[in-house]
Amino acid sequence: MSYEHIAVEDPAGDREKAASQGVVPVTLTRSGGGGLGTVAGPGVGAWPWGGRIPSSTLHRDRRWGWGFWGGVPFRGAPRLSELRPWLSGGAAGAAGGGGSSGEGGGGGGGAEKGGRVRCSRRVWVLLASLVLVFLTSLFFSVSLRGGYGFNYLEPPGWEESRRVKLVPSYVGAHRLSPPDTQQQKTCACSRCIGDPGVSDWFDENYDPDISPVWTRDNMQLPSDVYYWWVMLQPQFKPHSIQQVLLRLFQVIPGRSPYGSWDPGRCLRCAVVGNSGNLRGAGYGATIDGHNYIMRINLAPTVGYEEDAGSRTTHHFMYPESAKNLAANVSFVLVPFKTLDLVWITSALSTGQIRFTYAPVKQFLRVDKDKVQIFNPAFFKYIHDRWTRHHGRYPSTGMLVLFFALHVCDEVNVFGFGADSRGNWHHYWEQNRYSGEFRKTGVHDADFEAQIIQQLAKAGKITIFPGK
């Protein structure tokens, strides 16, 4: 007769409940001397240990009364295979010593020895697991600190010979965090972007330590940023980032011109979008009165000075929208692929590249010392924390707005959103119904509009709505 489930129950136990669980109930008689106990019940004679077990291997079980224990306590009904290693020694003692409870002491010792062996194995397995966890944690800890040459965070093509420091989280720390105290202002403006405690929502998402500019000091991208960025336009095969940037920084300075917070400074910035609501708004003089005036892509000013202003300090473009700029204007390249970095190097030197997915300028007339590269880590920071993955990636307008929020003390926004009639078009277009850029499917214009309104509500920007 074979019993797969066995429980040892005292006379007061619930036999019917045990039977309903598929458990064979038996009765235990414990010896007073701590030697062997005697088990009686159906089929006990078929047990290899002759119905005798060491009383030292018993404990009180809450469900079924007495249960076996061989180094690790358990409840309910153990399988026979689990009992056999602990009681085989008892079986041998019973076979050689007879049937009384006073005999078979050697068998009891064997059972206890088997329990100790089983216990020691579990201890060794546990110790080995702890050592493995410790070594794994040590490996990742050293890797994150850049020690011992571990380069699992480096994108393909990153060579060990010219490694640069990796700043935690999003790379590119060039600004000092604003003071922790709410009483101390971060600038001399009436309202400062860096002042904490004004908006919990803003403070939770705003990272003052990330540089919007890609420089020599933050060339290396975290692997998640790198792979996200190169997949923005996956049809282009990535080049070696290190080699491309090293060549580029031989042509342009590769430094960030933006400093730390200055309580004595009030740096006012105008972010000028291309919305048709600028037409007839008469914001030209107001826009020109800012320290920094940031424009996007085509953004003509000649002929639109009264509404859009005439001055520009920063012009944000990508290769396919690039144009020549005056010597006093900073060209900020917004790269979507490594080919864009190759192009800007070529356009400022050899002129080898004339085409990406569209014709591009072979040579670009801009001030090389004023060329800046938009940091892909900053790009992803906006996508993660602010636009929250709405759309494939943020619009250029959102990129420029948050660029300003990280380099300026005060930001005023012009030319964003629809006009007063709900039309989306550019201010230089004669047909106000021709603009369909809102429905590209790449950006979520409605969600971005909500973020802009929330920034205004938080007191971090001022929106000039136009007409």
Coordinates of C-alpha atoms in Angstrom, one line a residue, residues 187 191-194 266-269 404 407-411:
C187 CA 17.3 86.0 -9.8
R191 CA 9.2 86.2 -10.8
C192 CA 12.1 83.7 -11.3
I193 CA 11.8 80.3 -12.9
G194 CA 14.2 78.8 -10.5
C266 CA 17.4 89.1 -14.5
L267 CA 17.8 87.3 -17.9
R268 CA 14.5 87.8 -19.8
C269 CA 13.8 85.6 -22.8
A404 CA 14.5 78.7 -22.3
V407 CA 18.8 79.0 -19.3
C408 CA 16.6 82.1 -18.5
D409 CA 15.2 83.7 -15.4
E410 CA 12.0 84.9 -17.0
V411 CA 10.3 83.5 -20.1

